Amino acid sequence: MSETAHQDHIEKKAFLVNSSSLKDVRSFCREVFEKLQIQEDLKDELVLAIAEAAQNIVKHAFKNSASPTELMVVQISCENNKLQIAFYDRGTPVDPKKVKHREIDNVKPGGLGTFFIQEIMDAVEFKDGKKPWINHLVLTKQL
Amino acid sequence: MTYKVDEIDNKRIVHLNGEIDMEVSDKARNTILPLIDAGHEVHLNLSKVEYMDSSGISVLIESKKLAEQKKTKFELIEVSKPVEKVLAMARKFL
């Protein structure tokens, strides 16, 4: 946990649901974390977790075939040193029971992104998406 | 992402540059795996990779597995700090 008091802040941005947007998602997160003065090492980890979650939307919720205008929204908020990152998308509804990283002794690729998210964040929660959204993922981390 | 391949005898030294994410991981995969498949020793230099996510780690896992099947070598020779951090997190999978 950080000893620095981070200012309360909220910011959100919409991105097209495709793999080319992942770089933009990372840039957006870095900009917000700069404003929040989050320490460099933690910033890198948080950017990775957020990019992996966005990648899961492109890859799994839309199976790499979203329409060219389809959007996902990333919202970063910080309140009382608690960081919350929310994702909204209109892809296939996610069954939280099926979202898991693979077993450690299974050396096949895949499932690593979910493992990274769970390693980096304090909590990962799937909530009911309110219209027009279908999926609403919330990642939290105490700073 | 850009890449360069140096050839020394049966060794292929692959230098990757830039960011390796889902968008470019196929390019990395298609650069490395054919070299291993052809029986070359592949030495991977990631010292100029500024960002790598699970897509990049998957390429490393696939490369290692293929090298084992082909009874050749696949080694990381240099890694940048960002890659080192991701590798440390993924270590239990490698």
PDB file of C-alpha atoms in Angstrom:
ATOM      1  CA  MET A   1       0.000   0.000   0.000  1.00  0.00           C
ATOM      2  CA  SER A   2       1.264   3.474  -0.895  1.00  0.00           C
ATOM      3  CA  GLU A   3       1.888   6.126   1.788  1.00  0.00           C
ATOM      4  CA  THR A   4       1.125   8.874  -0.729  1.00  0.00           C
ATOM      5  CA  ALA A   5      -2.332  10.427  -0.643  1.00  0.00           C
ATOM      6  CA  HIS A   6      -3.635  10.405  -4.196  1.00  0.00           C
ATOM      7  CA  GLN A   7      -6.143  13.040  -5.213  1.00  0.00           C
ATOM      8  CA  ASP A   8      -9.688  11.963  -5.976  1.00  0.00           C
ATOM      9  CA  HIS A   9     -10.195  11.784  -9.700  1.00  0.00           C
ATOM     10  CA  ILE A  10     -12.461  10.230 -12.304  1.00  0.00           C
ATOM     11  CA  GLU A  11     -11.943   9.933 -16.035  1.00  0.00           C
ATOM     12  CA  LYS A  12     -13.378   7.754 -18.753  1.00  0.00           C
ATOM     13  CA  LYS A  13     -12.841   7.168 -22.436  1.00  0.00           C
ATOM     14  CA  ALA A  14     -14.433   5.082 -25.178  1.00  0.00           C
ATOM     15  CA  PHE A  15     -12.382   2.930 -27.527  1.00  0.00           C
ATOM     16  CA  LEU A  16     -13.218   0.915 -30.603  1.00  0.00           C
ATOM     17  CA  VAL A  17     -13.310  -2.804 -29.826  1.00  0.00           C
ATOM     18  CA  ASN A  18     -10.294  -4.031 -31.765  1.00  0.00           C
ATOM     19  CA  SER A  19      -6.688  -4.983 -31.110  1.00  0.00           C
ATOM     20  CA  SER A  20      -5.412  -1.687 -32.543  1.00  0.00           C
ATOM     21  CA  SER A  21      -7.123   0.152 -29.666  1.00  0.00           C
ATOM     22  CA  LEU A  22      -5.060  -1.607 -27.002  1.00  0.00           C
ATOM     23  CA  LYS A  23      -2.179   0.810 -27.466  1.00  0.00           C
ATOM     24  CA  ASP A  24      -4.623   3.728 -27.011  1.00  0.00           C
ATOM     25  CA  VAL A  25      -6.042   2.109 -23.873  1.00  0.00           C
ATOM     26  CA  ARG A  26      -2.500   1.894 -22.456  1.00  0.00           C
ATOM     27  CA  SER A  27      -1.780   5.537 -23.346  1.00  0.00           C
ATOM     28  CA  PHE A  28      -5.011   6.692 -21.691  1.00  0.00           C
ATOM     29  CA  CYS A  29      -4.192   4.763 -18.512  1.00  0.00           C
ATOM     30  CA  ARG A  30      -0.645   6.115 -18.386  1.00  0.00           C
ATOM     31  CA  GLU A  31      -1.942   9.681 -18.723  1.00  0.00           C
ATOM     32  CA  VAL A  32      -4.449   9.234 -15.908  1.00  0.00           C
ATOM     33  CA  PHE A  33      -1.897   7.526 -13.643  1.00  0.00           C
ATOM     34  CA  GLU A  34       0.525  10.404 -14.281  1.00  0.00           C
ATOM     35  CA  LYS A  35      -2.137  12.809 -13.013  1.00  0.00           C
ATOM     36  CA  LEU A  36      -2.690  10.598  -9.983  1.00  0.00           C
ATOM     37  CA  GLN A  37       1.088  10.502  -9.393  1.00  0.00           C
ATOM     38  CA  ILE A  38       1.124   6.750  -9.113  1.00  0.00           C
ATOM     39  CA  GLN A  39       4.577   5.311  -8.596  1.00  0.00           C
ATOM     40  CA  GLU A  40       6.281   4.009 -11.768  1.00  0.00           C
ATOM     41  CA  ASP A  41       6.426   0.282 -10.934  1.00  0.00           C
ATOM     42  CA  LEU A  42       2.810   0.147  -9.825  1.00  0.00           C
ATOM     43  CA  LYS A  43       1.789   2.183 -12.868  1.00  0.00           C
ATOM     44  CA  ASP A  44       3.337  -0.417 -15.202  1.00  0.00           C
ATOM     45  CA  GLU A  45       1.516  -3.234 -13.418  1.00  0.00           C
ATOM     46  CA  LEU A  46      -1.820  -1.416 -13.500  1.00  0.00           C
ATOM     47  CA  VAL A  47      -1.430  -0.617 -17.199  1.00  0.00           C
ATOM     48  CA  LEU A  48      -0.750  -4.304 -17.860  1.00  0.00           C
ATOM     49  CA  ALA A  49      -3.830  -5.414 -15.890  1.00  0.00           C
ATOM     50  CA  ILE A  50      -6.071  -2.909 -17.683  1.00  0.00           C
ATOM     51  CA  ALA A  51      -4.674  -3.794 -21.107  1.00  0.00           C
ATOM     52  CA  GLU A  52      -5.232  -7.497 -20.396  1.00  0.00           C
ATOM     53  CA  ALA A  53      -8.851  -6.840 -19.399  1.00  0.00           C
ATOM     54  CA  ALA A  54      -9.392  -4.789 -22.569  1.00  0.00           C
ATOM     55  CA  GLN A  55      -7.768  -7.558 -24.584  1.00  0.00           C
ATOM     56  CA  ASN A  56     -10.199 -10.060 -23.038  1.00  0.00           C
ATOM     57  CA  ILE A  57     -13.094  -7.917 -24.254  1.00  0.00           C
ATOM     58  CA  VAL A  58     -11.730  -7.897 -27.819  1.00  0.00           C
ATOM     59  CA  LYS A  59     -10.769 -11.574 -27.791  1.00  0.00           C
ATOM     60  CA  HIS A  60     -13.488 -13.236 -25.726  1.00  0.00           C
ATOM     61  CA  ALA A  61     -16.540 -10.968 -25.396  1.00  0.00           C
ATOM     62  CA  PHE A  62     -16.402 -10.189 -29.130  1.00  0.00           C
ATOM     63  CA  LYS A  63     -14.309 -13.156 -30.328  1.00  0.00           C
ATOM     64  CA  ASN A  64     -12.148 -10.807 -32.424  1.00  0.00           C
ATOM     65  CA  SER A  65     -15.119  -9.913 -34.617  1.00  0.00           C
ATOM     66  CA  ALA A  66     -16.709  -6.750 -33.232  1.00  0.00           C
ATOM     67  CA  SER A  67     -18.386  -4.443 -35.713  1.00  0.00           C
ATOM     68  CA  PRO A  68     -16.078  -1.581 -36.812  1.00  0.00           C
ATOM     69  CA  THR A  69     -18.060   0.963 -34.757  1.00  0.00           C
ATOM     70  CA  GLU A  70     -18.461  -1.111 -31.596  1.00  0.00           C
ATOM     71  CA  LEU A  71     -17.219   0.650 -28.470  1.00  0.00           C
ATOM     72  CA  MET A  72     -15.930  -0.308 -25.065  1.00  0.00           C
ATOM     73  CA  VAL A  73     -15.535   2.201 -22.244  1.00  0.00           C
ATOM     74  CA  VAL A  74     -12.770   2.319 -19.661  1.00  0.00           C
ATOM     75  CA  GLN A  75     -13.356   4.426 -16.555  1.00  0.00           C
ATOM     76  CA  ILE A  76     -10.630   5.070 -14.009  1.00  0.00           C
ATOM     77  CA  SER A  77     -11.584   6.553 -10.666  1.00  0.00           C
ATOM     78  CA  CYS A  78      -9.691   7.170  -7.474  1.00  0.00           C
ATOM     79  CA  GLU A  79     -11.457   7.932  -4.218  1.00  0.00           C
ATOM     80  CA  ASN A  80      -9.854   7.864  -0.781  1.00  0.00           C
ATOM     81  CA  ASN A  81      -6.786   6.167  -2.252  1.00  0.00           C
ATOM     82  CA  LYS A  82      -8.886   3.352  -3.678  1.00  0.00           C
ATOM     83  CA  LEU A  83      -8.425   2.900  -7.396  1.00  0.00           C
ATOM     84  CA  GLN A  84     -11.326   1.499  -9.381  1.00  0.00           C
ATOM     85  CA  ILE A  85     -11.197   0.644 -13.053  1.00  0.00           C
ATOM     86  CA  ALA A  86     -14.485  -0.130 -14.754  1.00  0.00           C
ATOM     87  CA  PHE A  87     -14.972  -1.631 -18.199  1.00  0.00           C
ATOM     88  CA  TYR A  88     -18.236  -1.550 -20.127  1.00  0.00           C
ATOM     89  CA  ASP A  89     -18.940  -3.485 -23.292  1.00  0.00           C
ATOM     90  CA  ARG A  90     -21.832  -4.945 -25.296  1.00  0.00           C
ATOM     91  CA  GLY A  91     -20.262  -8.288 -26.122  1.00  0.00           C
ATOM     92  CA  THR A  92     -21.352 -11.820 -25.250  1.00  0.00           C
ATOM     93  CA  PRO A  93     -22.399 -11.898 -21.577  1.00  0.00           C
ATOM     94  CA  VAL A  94     -19.513 -13.086 -19.433  1.00  0.00           C
ATOM     95  CA  ASP A  95     -20.119 -15.997 -17.091  1.00  0.00           C
ATOM     96  CA  PRO A  96     -17.842 -15.154 -14.133  1.00  0.00           C
ATOM     97  CA  LYS A  97     -17.647 -18.847 -13.193  1.00  0.00           C
ATOM     98  CA  LYS A  98     -15.924 -19.547 -16.504  1.00  0.00           C
ATOM     99  CA  VAL A  99     -13.363 -16.779 -16.127  1.00  0.00           C
ATOM    100  CA  LYS A 100     -10.288 -18.365 -14.634  1.00  0.00           C
ATOM    101  CA  HIS A 101      -6.629 -18.643 -15.348  1.00  0.00           C
ATOM    102  CA  ARG A 102      -5.314 -22.030 -16.319  1.00  0.00           C
ATOM    103  CA  GLU A 103      -3.554 -24.455 -14.027  1.00  0.00           C
ATOM    104  CA  ILE A 104       0.067 -23.772 -13.221  1.00  0.00           C
ATOM    105  CA  ASP A 105       1.314 -27.092 -14.596  1.00  0.00           C
ATOM    106  CA  ASN A 106      -0.447 -26.538 -17.917  1.00  0.00           C
ATOM    107  CA  VAL A 107       2.172 -25.033 -20.217  1.00  0.00           C
ATOM    108  CA  LYS A 108      -0.191 -24.178 -23.048  1.00  0.00           C
ATOM    109  CA  PRO A 109      -0.441 -20.473 -23.823  1.00  0.00           C
ATOM    110  CA  GLY A 110      -3.679 -18.644 -22.992  1.00  0.00           C
ATOM    111  CA  GLY A 111      -5.311 -17.664 -19.716  1.00  0.00           C
ATOM    112  CA  LEU A 112      -2.234 -15.736 -18.685  1.00  0.00           C
ATOM    113  CA  GLY A 113      -3.975 -12.387 -19.010  1.00  0.00           C
ATOM    114  CA  THR A 114      -6.540 -13.336 -16.386  1.00  0.00           C
ATOM    115  CA  PHE A 115      -3.716 -14.564 -14.162  1.00  0.00           C
ATOM    116  CA  PHE A 116      -1.917 -11.212 -14.486  1.00  0.00           C
ATOM    117  CA  ILE A 117      -5.100  -9.293 -13.652  1.00  0.00           C
ATOM    118  CA  GLN A 118      -5.664 -11.394 -10.533  1.00  0.00           C
ATOM    119  CA  GLU A 119      -2.033 -11.074  -9.454  1.00  0.00           C
ATOM    120  CA  ILE A 120      -1.983  -7.281  -9.830  1.00  0.00           C
ATOM    121  CA  MET A 121      -5.410  -6.211  -8.610  1.00  0.00           C
ATOM    122  CA  ASP A 122      -6.977  -6.633  -5.160  1.00  0.00           C
ATOM    123  CA  ALA A 123     -10.390  -7.533  -6.532  1.00  0.00           C
ATOM    124  CA  VAL A 124     -11.980  -8.488  -9.850  1.00  0.00           C
ATOM    125  CA  GLU A 125     -15.752  -8.290 -10.006  1.00  0.00           C
ATOM    126  CA  PHE A 126     -18.263  -8.823 -12.795  1.00  0.00           C
ATOM    127  CA  LYS A 127     -21.382  -6.737 -12.284  1.00  0.00           C
ATOM    128  CA  ASP A 128     -24.614  -6.594 -14.259  1.00  0.00           C
ATOM    129  CA  GLY A 129     -24.195  -4.151 -17.109  1.00  0.00           C
ATOM    130  CA  LYS A 130     -26.891  -1.488 -17.181  1.00  0.00           C
ATOM    131  CA  LYS A 131     -28.307  -0.621 -20.628  1.00  0.00           C
ATOM    132  CA  PRO A 132     -26.843  -0.128 -23.158  1.00  0.00           C
ATOM    133  CA  TRP A 133     -24.026  -2.195 -21.691  1.00  0.00           C
ATOM    134  CA  ILE A 134     -24.015  -5.953 -21.245  1.00  0.00           C
ATOM    135  CA  ASN A 135     -20.778  -6.549 -19.373  1.00  0.00           C
ATOM    136  CA  HIS A 136     -19.452  -4.412 -16.536  1.00  0.00           C
ATOM    137  CA  LEU A 137     -16.115  -5.503 -15.100  1.00  0.00           C
ATOM    138  CA  VAL A 138     -14.662  -3.699 -12.088  1.00  0.00           C
ATOM    139  CA  LEU A 139     -11.050  -4.003 -10.974  1.00  0.00           C
ATOM    140  CA  THR A 140     -10.001  -2.442  -7.676  1.00  0.00           C
ATOM    141  CA  LYS A 141      -6.722  -1.728  -5.963  1.00  0.00           C
ATOM    142  CA  GLN A 142      -5.973   0.031  -2.704  1.00  0.00           C
ATOM    143  CA  LEU A 143      -3.173   2.498  -3.373  1.00  0.00           C
TER     144      LEU A 143
ATOM    145  CA  MET B   1       7.042  -3.838 -33.417  1.00  0.00           C
ATOM    146  CA  THR B   2      10.066  -4.245 -35.641  1.00  0.00           C
ATOM    147  CA  TYR B   3      12.615  -7.038 -35.766  1.00  0.00           C
ATOM    148  CA  LYS B   4      16.028  -7.976 -37.070  1.00  0.00           C
ATOM    149  CA  VAL B   5      17.536 -11.443 -37.437  1.00  0.00           C
ATOM    150  CA  ASP B   6      21.299 -12.054 -37.318  1.00  0.00           C
ATOM    151  CA  GLU B   7      22.627 -15.341 -38.657  1.00  0.00           C
ATOM    152  CA  ILE B   8      25.696 -17.007 -37.163  1.00  0.00           C
ATOM    153  CA  ASP B   9      26.146 -20.604 -38.350  1.00  0.00           C
ATOM    154  CA  ASN B  10      23.027 -22.431 -37.116  1.00  0.00           C
ATOM    155  CA  LYS B  11      22.209 -19.656 -34.646  1.00  0.00           C
ATOM    156  CA  ARG B  12      19.533 -17.104 -35.359  1.00  0.00           C
ATOM    157  CA  ILE B  13      19.641 -14.077 -33.090  1.00  0.00           C
ATOM    158  CA  VAL B  14      16.252 -12.388 -33.189  1.00  0.00           C
ATOM    159  CA  HIS B  15      16.083  -8.778 -31.966  1.00  0.00           C
ATOM    160  CA  LEU B  16      12.577  -7.502 -31.297  1.00  0.00           C
ATOM    161  CA  ASN B  17      11.863  -3.790 -30.798  1.00  0.00           C
ATOM    162  CA  GLY B  18       8.874  -1.825 -29.588  1.00  0.00           C
ATOM    163  CA  GLU B  19       5.702  -3.065 -27.948  1.00  0.00           C
ATOM    164  CA  ILE B  20       4.467  -6.656 -28.130  1.00  0.00           C
ATOM    165  CA  ASP B  21       0.749  -6.981 -27.596  1.00  0.00           C
ATOM    166  CA  MET B  22      -2.155  -8.848 -29.135  1.00  0.00           C
ATOM    167  CA  GLU B  23      -1.995  -6.724 -32.278  1.00  0.00           C
ATOM    168  CA  VAL B  24       1.564  -7.709 -33.171  1.00  0.00           C
ATOM    169  CA  SER B  25       2.068 -11.039 -31.415  1.00  0.00           C
ATOM    170  CA  ASP B  26       1.343 -12.948 -34.633  1.00  0.00           C
ATOM    171  CA  LYS B  27       4.147 -11.031 -36.322  1.00  0.00           C
ATOM    172  CA  ALA B  28       6.530 -12.084 -33.511  1.00  0.00           C
ATOM    173  CA  ARG B  29       5.233 -15.658 -33.680  1.00  0.00           C
ATOM    174  CA  ASN B  30       5.651 -15.810 -37.474  1.00  0.00           C
ATOM    175  CA  THR B  31       9.183 -14.478 -37.141  1.00  0.00           C
ATOM    176  CA  ILE B  32      10.397 -16.893 -34.463  1.00  0.00           C
ATOM    177  CA  LEU B  33       8.552 -20.202 -34.908  1.00  0.00           C
ATOM    178  CA  PRO B  34       9.623 -20.908 -38.523  1.00  0.00           C
ATOM    179  CA  LEU B  35      13.270 -20.485 -37.490  1.00  0.00           C
ATOM    180  CA  ILE B  36      12.863 -23.052 -34.705  1.00  0.00           C
ATOM    181  CA  ASP B  37      10.834 -25.297 -36.987  1.00  0.00           C
ATOM    182  CA  ALA B  38      13.733 -25.256 -39.451  1.00  0.00           C
ATOM    183  CA  GLY B  39      15.992 -26.560 -36.672  1.00  0.00           C
ATOM    184  CA  HIS B  40      17.878 -23.347 -35.906  1.00  0.00           C
ATOM    185  CA  GLU B  41      18.988 -22.359 -32.419  1.00  0.00           C
ATOM    186  CA  VAL B  42      17.052 -19.205 -31.653  1.00  0.00           C
ATOM    187  CA  HIS B  43      18.450 -16.583 -29.278  1.00  0.00           C
ATOM    188  CA  LEU B  44      15.954 -13.864 -28.530  1.00  0.00           C
ATOM    189  CA  ASN B  45      17.028 -10.337 -27.644  1.00  0.00           C
ATOM    190  CA  LEU B  46      14.227  -8.386 -25.944  1.00  0.00           C
ATOM    191  CA  SER B  47      16.379  -5.545 -24.607  1.00  0.00           C
ATOM    192  CA  LYS B  48      14.516  -3.007 -26.749  1.00  0.00           C
ATOM    193  CA  VAL B  49      11.011  -4.216 -26.018  1.00  0.00           C
ATOM    194  CA  GLU B  50       9.203  -1.479 -24.087  1.00  0.00           C
ATOM    195  CA  TYR B  51       6.050  -3.434 -23.301  1.00  0.00           C
ATOM    196  CA  MET B  52       4.987  -7.057 -23.405  1.00  0.00           C
ATOM    197  CA  ASP B  53       1.691  -8.588 -22.331  1.00  0.00           C
ATOM    198  CA  SER B  54       0.332 -12.125 -22.124  1.00  0.00           C
ATOM    199  CA  SER B  55       0.237 -12.374 -25.935  1.00  0.00           C
ATOM    200  CA  GLY B  56       4.015 -11.991 -26.015  1.00  0.00           C
ATOM    201  CA  ILE B  57       4.504 -14.458 -23.183  1.00  0.00           C
ATOM    202  CA  SER B  58       2.394 -16.951 -25.135  1.00  0.00           C
ATOM    203  CA  VAL B  59       4.796 -16.626 -28.066  1.00  0.00           C
ATOM    204  CA  LEU B  60       7.701 -17.411 -25.719  1.00  0.00           C
ATOM    205  CA  ILE B  61       5.898 -20.474 -24.335  1.00  0.00           C
ATOM    206  CA  GLU B  62       5.089 -21.746 -27.831  1.00  0.00           C
ATOM    207  CA  SER B  63       8.687 -21.149 -28.932  1.00  0.00           C
ATOM    208  CA  LYS B  64      10.071 -23.049 -25.949  1.00  0.00           C
ATOM    209  CA  LYS B  65       7.727 -25.975 -26.553  1.00  0.00           C
ATOM    210  CA  LEU B  66       8.547 -26.146 -30.262  1.00  0.00           C
ATOM    211  CA  ALA B  67      12.289 -26.011 -29.525  1.00  0.00           C
ATOM    212  CA  GLU B  68      11.879 -28.967 -27.166  1.00  0.00           C
ATOM    213  CA  GLN B  69      10.029 -30.912 -29.863  1.00  0.00           C
ATOM    214  CA  LYS B  70      12.659 -30.054 -32.477  1.00  0.00           C
ATOM    215  CA  LYS B  71      15.473 -30.775 -29.998  1.00  0.00           C
ATOM    216  CA  THR B  72      17.007 -27.393 -30.553  1.00  0.00           C
ATOM    217  CA  LYS B  73      17.654 -24.339 -28.374  1.00  0.00           C
ATOM    218  CA  PHE B  74      15.442 -21.383 -27.642  1.00  0.00           C
ATOM    219  CA  GLU B  75      16.994 -18.855 -25.265  1.00  0.00           C
ATOM    220  CA  LEU B  76      16.410 -15.336 -24.067  1.00  0.00           C
ATOM    221  CA  ILE B  77      19.719 -13.510 -24.204  1.00  0.00           C
ATOM    222  CA  GLU B  78      18.708 -10.022 -23.074  1.00  0.00           C
ATOM    223  CA  VAL B  79      15.510  -8.581 -21.661  1.00  0.00           C
ATOM    224  CA  SER B  80      14.409  -5.047 -20.890  1.00  0.00           C
ATOM    225  CA  LYS B  81      13.139  -4.058 -17.436  1.00  0.00           C
ATOM    226  CA  PRO B  82       9.455  -4.054 -18.468  1.00  0.00           C
ATOM    227  CA  VAL B  83       9.815  -7.524 -19.982  1.00  0.00           C
ATOM    228  CA  GLU B  84      11.706  -8.768 -16.927  1.00  0.00           C
ATOM    229  CA  LYS B  85       8.804  -7.702 -14.698  1.00  0.00           C
ATOM    230  CA  VAL B  86       6.222  -9.494 -16.830  1.00  0.00           C
ATOM    231  CA  LEU B  87       8.431 -12.578 -17.007  1.00  0.00           C
ATOM    232  CA  ALA B  88       8.772 -12.568 -13.214  1.00  0.00           C
ATOM    233  CA  MET B  89       4.993 -12.613 -12.894  1.00  0.00           C
ATOM    234  CA  ALA B  90       4.668 -15.344 -15.518  1.00  0.00           C
ATOM    235  CA  ARG B  91       7.611 -17.372 -14.209  1.00  0.00           C
ATOM    236  CA  LYS B  92       5.439 -20.132 -12.800  1.00  0.00           C
ATOM    237  CA  PHE B  93       4.072 -20.707 -16.295  1.00  0.00           C
ATOM    238  CA  LEU B  94       7.448 -20.828 -18.020  1.00  0.00           C
TER     239      LEU B  94
END
